[in-house]
Amino acid sequence: MGTSYSITDKFGEDLACLLAEKIVKRYTDFHSAAFIKEVAVSTKGKTYTQRVEVIADLLDIHLPFAYKEAIHILLSILGEENPKETGMFTNFYWVLPIGKYVEKYGLSDYNVSMRAIAEITKRNTGEYAIRPFIRNFPAHTLQIMESGRNLTIFTCGAWHRKDCAQNYRGLQD
């Protein structure tokens, strides 16, 4: 059998091992074996987007309950920034569940989440993570995006903050 180039295949047990290896170095109470097993079982037969969400949900279960503490751990594993703004789905694909984690669990802590999205965007995309913030806090979030604060809050093709903010205005409705 040949090499698989499916993005879906990247979001399963191997990714769980990679994340667990990174997390346990920063959070020694992380139960790697349980996390890996649950990801392996829970992602079988799922689509790419379903797998990303499953992994984010399992991170929520296995990381500390407090969002600020959990996101601090996740941001600490991000490592070097993506120097070329390319390779998001080859070299930095493993960051996608972290963005989904912010998207699903970060609404209650706006400022921490905005900083997290800015950091995620330096390696992958915050395009999806930003959406619930636009929907729930449209004026403030779009103001931040249009002003260029927080440097790169999300990606939308290239790094054109004002153009993307205009495209995302439709999410307010």
PDB file of C-alpha atoms in Angstrom:
ATOM      1  CA  MET A   1       0.000   0.000   0.000  1.00  0.00           C
ATOM      2  CA  GLY A   2       1.296   3.477  -0.870  1.00  0.00           C
ATOM      3  CA  THR A   3       1.728   6.577   1.201  1.00  0.00           C
ATOM      4  CA  SER A   4      -1.474   8.242   2.335  1.00  0.00           C
ATOM      5  CA  TYR A   5      -1.777  11.924   1.606  1.00  0.00           C
ATOM      6  CA  SER A   6      -5.185  12.258   3.250  1.00  0.00           C
ATOM      7  CA  ILE A   7      -5.379  15.079   5.777  1.00  0.00           C
ATOM      8  CA  THR A   8      -8.001  13.037   7.639  1.00  0.00           C
ATOM      9  CA  ASP A   9      -5.444  10.332   8.371  1.00  0.00           C
ATOM     10  CA  LYS A  10      -3.229  12.838  10.184  1.00  0.00           C
ATOM     11  CA  PHE A  11      -5.857  13.416  12.889  1.00  0.00           C
ATOM     12  CA  GLY A  12      -5.898  10.210  14.878  1.00  0.00           C
ATOM     13  CA  GLU A  13      -3.686   8.171  17.149  1.00  0.00           C
ATOM     14  CA  ASP A  14      -0.396   9.489  15.717  1.00  0.00           C
ATOM     15  CA  LEU A  15      -1.457  13.082  16.366  1.00  0.00           C
ATOM     16  CA  ALA A  16      -2.591  12.123  19.864  1.00  0.00           C
ATOM     17  CA  CYS A  17       0.900  10.700  20.507  1.00  0.00           C
ATOM     18  CA  LEU A  18       2.530  13.885  19.223  1.00  0.00           C
ATOM     19  CA  LEU A  19       0.311  16.138  21.348  1.00  0.00           C
ATOM     20  CA  ALA A  20       0.689  13.947  24.420  1.00  0.00           C
ATOM     21  CA  GLU A  21       4.474  13.964  24.088  1.00  0.00           C
ATOM     22  CA  LYS A  22       4.492  17.765  23.945  1.00  0.00           C
ATOM     23  CA  ILE A  23       1.905  18.282  26.700  1.00  0.00           C
ATOM     24  CA  VAL A  24       3.377  15.905  29.277  1.00  0.00           C
ATOM     25  CA  LYS A  25       6.642  17.888  29.192  1.00  0.00           C
ATOM     26  CA  ARG A  26       4.681  20.971  30.354  1.00  0.00           C
ATOM     27  CA  TYR A  27       1.966  19.301  32.415  1.00  0.00           C
ATOM     28  CA  THR A  28       3.215  16.159  34.130  1.00  0.00           C
ATOM     29  CA  ASP A  29      -0.276  15.183  35.372  1.00  0.00           C
ATOM     30  CA  PHE A  30      -1.408  14.654  31.772  1.00  0.00           C
ATOM     31  CA  HIS A  31      -2.575  11.057  31.312  1.00  0.00           C
ATOM     32  CA  SER A  32      -0.991  10.394  27.935  1.00  0.00           C
ATOM     33  CA  ALA A  33      -1.974   6.750  27.561  1.00  0.00           C
ATOM     34  CA  ALA A  34      -5.654   7.430  28.267  1.00  0.00           C
ATOM     35  CA  PHE A  35      -5.696  10.440  25.936  1.00  0.00           C
ATOM     36  CA  ILE A  36      -4.054   8.498  23.094  1.00  0.00           C
ATOM     37  CA  LYS A  37      -6.393   5.520  23.518  1.00  0.00           C
ATOM     38  CA  GLU A  38      -9.503   7.729  23.601  1.00  0.00           C
ATOM     39  CA  VAL A  39      -8.407   9.616  20.483  1.00  0.00           C
ATOM     40  CA  ALA A  40      -7.644   6.368  18.634  1.00  0.00           C
ATOM     41  CA  VAL A  41     -11.079   4.934  19.441  1.00  0.00           C
ATOM     42  CA  SER A  42     -13.082   8.154  19.058  1.00  0.00           C
ATOM     43  CA  THR A  43     -11.685   9.250  15.692  1.00  0.00           C
ATOM     44  CA  LYS A  44     -12.295   5.989  13.814  1.00  0.00           C
ATOM     45  CA  GLY A  45     -14.728   6.499  10.951  1.00  0.00           C
ATOM     46  CA  LYS A  46     -14.847  10.276  11.459  1.00  0.00           C
ATOM     47  CA  THR A  47     -14.227  13.022   8.919  1.00  0.00           C
ATOM     48  CA  TYR A  48     -11.318  15.443   9.190  1.00  0.00           C
ATOM     49  CA  THR A  49     -13.379  18.177  10.877  1.00  0.00           C
ATOM     50  CA  GLN A  50     -15.011  15.707  13.238  1.00  0.00           C
ATOM     51  CA  ARG A  51     -11.596  14.380  14.236  1.00  0.00           C
ATOM     52  CA  VAL A  52     -10.279  17.873  14.982  1.00  0.00           C
ATOM     53  CA  GLU A  53     -13.286  18.463  17.223  1.00  0.00           C
ATOM     54  CA  VAL A  54     -12.944  15.094  18.964  1.00  0.00           C
ATOM     55  CA  ILE A  55      -9.308  15.857  19.790  1.00  0.00           C
ATOM     56  CA  ALA A  56     -10.222  19.334  21.095  1.00  0.00           C
ATOM     57  CA  ASP A  57     -12.951  17.808  23.280  1.00  0.00           C
ATOM     58  CA  LEU A  58     -10.559  15.199  24.642  1.00  0.00           C
ATOM     59  CA  LEU A  59      -8.001  17.909  25.392  1.00  0.00           C
ATOM     60  CA  ASP A  60     -10.703  19.631  27.406  1.00  0.00           C
ATOM     61  CA  ILE A  61     -11.301  16.446  29.372  1.00  0.00           C
ATOM     62  CA  HIS A  62      -7.630  15.688  30.003  1.00  0.00           C
ATOM     63  CA  LEU A  63      -6.294  19.185  30.714  1.00  0.00           C
ATOM     64  CA  PRO A  64      -6.971  21.191  33.884  1.00  0.00           C
ATOM     65  CA  PHE A  65     -10.555  22.387  34.280  1.00  0.00           C
ATOM     66  CA  ALA A  66      -9.588  26.087  34.406  1.00  0.00           C
ATOM     67  CA  TYR A  67      -9.446  27.447  30.854  1.00  0.00           C
ATOM     68  CA  LYS A  68      -6.594  29.867  31.595  1.00  0.00           C
ATOM     69  CA  GLU A  69      -4.435  27.060  32.938  1.00  0.00           C
ATOM     70  CA  ALA A  70      -5.286  24.699  30.075  1.00  0.00           C
ATOM     71  CA  ILE A  71      -4.666  27.294  27.370  1.00  0.00           C
ATOM     72  CA  HIS A  72      -1.372  28.266  29.017  1.00  0.00           C
ATOM     73  CA  ILE A  73      -0.266  24.635  28.693  1.00  0.00           C
ATOM     74  CA  LEU A  74      -1.404  24.416  25.074  1.00  0.00           C
ATOM     75  CA  LEU A  75       0.294  27.665  24.100  1.00  0.00           C
ATOM     76  CA  SER A  76       3.502  26.540  25.773  1.00  0.00           C
ATOM     77  CA  ILE A  77       3.778  23.594  23.364  1.00  0.00           C
ATOM     78  CA  LEU A  78       3.424  25.649  20.181  1.00  0.00           C
ATOM     79  CA  GLY A  79       7.154  26.125  19.695  1.00  0.00           C
ATOM     80  CA  GLU A  80       8.681  28.201  16.947  1.00  0.00           C
ATOM     81  CA  GLU A  81       6.568  30.437  14.754  1.00  0.00           C
ATOM     82  CA  ASN A  82       5.936  29.456  11.145  1.00  0.00           C
ATOM     83  CA  PRO A  83       8.587  31.577   9.392  1.00  0.00           C
ATOM     84  CA  LYS A  84       7.149  31.284   5.871  1.00  0.00           C
ATOM     85  CA  GLU A  85       3.381  31.464   6.404  1.00  0.00           C
ATOM     86  CA  THR A  86       3.206  28.227   4.407  1.00  0.00           C
ATOM     87  CA  GLY A  87       3.109  24.593   5.421  1.00  0.00           C
ATOM     88  CA  MET A  88       0.165  24.995   7.799  1.00  0.00           C
ATOM     89  CA  PHE A  89      -1.225  21.603   6.796  1.00  0.00           C
ATOM     90  CA  THR A  90       2.105  19.815   6.521  1.00  0.00           C
ATOM     91  CA  ASN A  91       4.302  21.092   9.346  1.00  0.00           C
ATOM     92  CA  PHE A  92       1.809  22.789  11.657  1.00  0.00           C
ATOM     93  CA  TYR A  93      -1.326  20.680  11.118  1.00  0.00           C
ATOM     94  CA  TRP A  94      -1.158  19.494  14.723  1.00  0.00           C
ATOM     95  CA  VAL A  95      -2.099  23.012  15.937  1.00  0.00           C
ATOM     96  CA  LEU A  96      -5.642  22.773  14.475  1.00  0.00           C
ATOM     97  CA  PRO A  97      -7.162  21.021  17.540  1.00  0.00           C
ATOM     98  CA  ILE A  98      -5.741  23.797  19.730  1.00  0.00           C
ATOM     99  CA  GLY A  99      -7.559  26.376  17.620  1.00  0.00           C
ATOM    100  CA  LYS A 100     -10.742  24.299  17.892  1.00  0.00           C
ATOM    101  CA  TYR A 101     -10.224  24.162  21.666  1.00  0.00           C
ATOM    102  CA  VAL A 102     -10.157  27.987  21.814  1.00  0.00           C
ATOM    103  CA  GLU A 103     -13.179  28.174  19.505  1.00  0.00           C
ATOM    104  CA  LYS A 104     -15.249  25.842  21.703  1.00  0.00           C
ATOM    105  CA  TYR A 105     -14.068  26.635  25.214  1.00  0.00           C
ATOM    106  CA  GLY A 106     -12.622  30.146  25.136  1.00  0.00           C
ATOM    107  CA  LEU A 107     -15.635  32.451  24.864  1.00  0.00           C
ATOM    108  CA  SER A 108     -15.756  33.059  28.605  1.00  0.00           C
ATOM    109  CA  ASP A 109     -12.239  34.517  28.609  1.00  0.00           C
ATOM    110  CA  TYR A 110     -12.106  36.965  25.722  1.00  0.00           C
ATOM    111  CA  ASN A 111      -8.675  38.538  26.282  1.00  0.00           C
ATOM    112  CA  VAL A 112      -6.864  35.264  26.945  1.00  0.00           C
ATOM    113  CA  SER A 113      -8.509  33.760  23.868  1.00  0.00           C
ATOM    114  CA  MET A 114      -7.591  36.696  21.627  1.00  0.00           C
ATOM    115  CA  ARG A 115      -3.962  36.316  22.664  1.00  0.00           C
ATOM    116  CA  ALA A 116      -4.209  32.561  22.085  1.00  0.00           C
ATOM    117  CA  ILE A 117      -5.652  33.062  18.599  1.00  0.00           C
ATOM    118  CA  ALA A 118      -2.853  35.504  17.796  1.00  0.00           C
ATOM    119  CA  GLU A 119      -0.259  32.889  18.834  1.00  0.00           C
ATOM    120  CA  ILE A 120      -1.998  30.065  16.986  1.00  0.00           C
ATOM    121  CA  THR A 121      -2.129  32.195  13.839  1.00  0.00           C
ATOM    122  CA  LYS A 122       1.637  32.552  13.843  1.00  0.00           C
ATOM    123  CA  ARG A 123       1.790  28.816  13.150  1.00  0.00           C
ATOM    124  CA  ASN A 124      -1.494  27.791  11.570  1.00  0.00           C
ATOM    125  CA  THR A 125      -4.853  29.512  11.221  1.00  0.00           C
ATOM    126  CA  GLY A 126      -7.124  31.211  13.727  1.00  0.00           C
ATOM    127  CA  GLU A 127      -9.750  31.712  11.042  1.00  0.00           C
ATOM    128  CA  TYR A 128     -12.230  29.315  12.637  1.00  0.00           C
ATOM    129  CA  ALA A 129     -11.370  30.090  16.249  1.00  0.00           C
ATOM    130  CA  ILE A 130     -12.174  33.782  15.734  1.00  0.00           C
ATOM    131  CA  ARG A 131     -15.703  33.188  14.408  1.00  0.00           C
ATOM    132  CA  PRO A 132     -17.589  32.690  17.699  1.00  0.00           C
ATOM    133  CA  PHE A 133     -15.915  35.834  19.027  1.00  0.00           C
ATOM    134  CA  ILE A 134     -17.130  37.796  16.014  1.00  0.00           C
ATOM    135  CA  ARG A 135     -20.624  36.400  16.503  1.00  0.00           C
ATOM    136  CA  ASN A 136     -20.718  37.115  20.249  1.00  0.00           C
ATOM    137  CA  PHE A 137     -18.603  40.276  20.447  1.00  0.00           C
ATOM    138  CA  PRO A 138     -18.828  41.693  16.914  1.00  0.00           C
ATOM    139  CA  ALA A 139     -17.962  45.349  17.508  1.00  0.00           C
ATOM    140  CA  HIS A 140     -14.987  44.717  19.771  1.00  0.00           C
ATOM    141  CA  THR A 141     -13.567  41.828  17.751  1.00  0.00           C
ATOM    142  CA  LEU A 142     -13.889  43.569  14.407  1.00  0.00           C
ATOM    143  CA  GLN A 143     -12.345  46.710  15.883  1.00  0.00           C
ATOM    144  CA  ILE A 144      -9.326  44.676  16.978  1.00  0.00           C
ATOM    145  CA  MET A 145      -9.103  42.999  13.571  1.00  0.00           C
ATOM    146  CA  GLU A 146      -9.427  46.243  11.616  1.00  0.00           C
ATOM    147  CA  SER A 147      -6.939  48.127  13.754  1.00  0.00           C
ATOM    148  CA  GLY A 148      -4.323  45.422  13.365  1.00  0.00           C
ATOM    149  CA  ARG A 149      -3.826  45.059  17.102  1.00  0.00           C
ATOM    150  CA  ASN A 150      -2.600  41.683  18.297  1.00  0.00           C
ATOM    151  CA  LEU A 151      -0.587  41.553  15.071  1.00  0.00           C
ATOM    152  CA  THR A 152      -2.067  38.566  13.296  1.00  0.00           C
ATOM    153  CA  ILE A 153      -5.374  37.523  14.756  1.00  0.00           C
ATOM    154  CA  PHE A 154      -6.286  35.071  12.035  1.00  0.00           C
ATOM    155  CA  THR A 155      -5.483  34.181   8.473  1.00  0.00           C
ATOM    156  CA  CYS A 156      -7.596  34.718   5.420  1.00  0.00           C
ATOM    157  CA  GLY A 157      -5.429  33.888   2.441  1.00  0.00           C
ATOM    158  CA  ALA A 158      -2.561  36.243   3.136  1.00  0.00           C
ATOM    159  CA  TRP A 159      -2.331  38.403   6.246  1.00  0.00           C
ATOM    160  CA  HIS A 160      -4.744  41.155   5.180  1.00  0.00           C
ATOM    161  CA  ARG A 161      -6.501  42.101   8.405  1.00  0.00           C
ATOM    162  CA  LYS A 162      -8.807  44.821   7.047  1.00  0.00           C
ATOM    163  CA  ASP A 163      -9.931  42.761   4.050  1.00  0.00           C
ATOM    164  CA  CYS A 164     -10.677  39.792   6.281  1.00  0.00           C
ATOM    165  CA  ALA A 165     -12.515  41.928   8.811  1.00  0.00           C
ATOM    166  CA  GLN A 166     -14.769  43.121   6.005  1.00  0.00           C
ATOM    167  CA  ASN A 167     -15.369  39.525   4.888  1.00  0.00           C
ATOM    168  CA  TYR A 168     -16.248  38.484   8.434  1.00  0.00           C
ATOM    169  CA  ARG A 169     -18.768  41.281   8.983  1.00  0.00           C
ATOM    170  CA  GLY A 170     -21.399  38.915   7.609  1.00  0.00           C
ATOM    171  CA  LEU A 171     -20.920  36.645  10.598  1.00  0.00           C
ATOM    172  CA  GLN A 172     -22.474  39.283  12.855  1.00  0.00           C
ATOM    173  CA  ASP A 173     -25.913  38.642  11.408  1.00  0.00           C
TER     174      ASP A 173
END
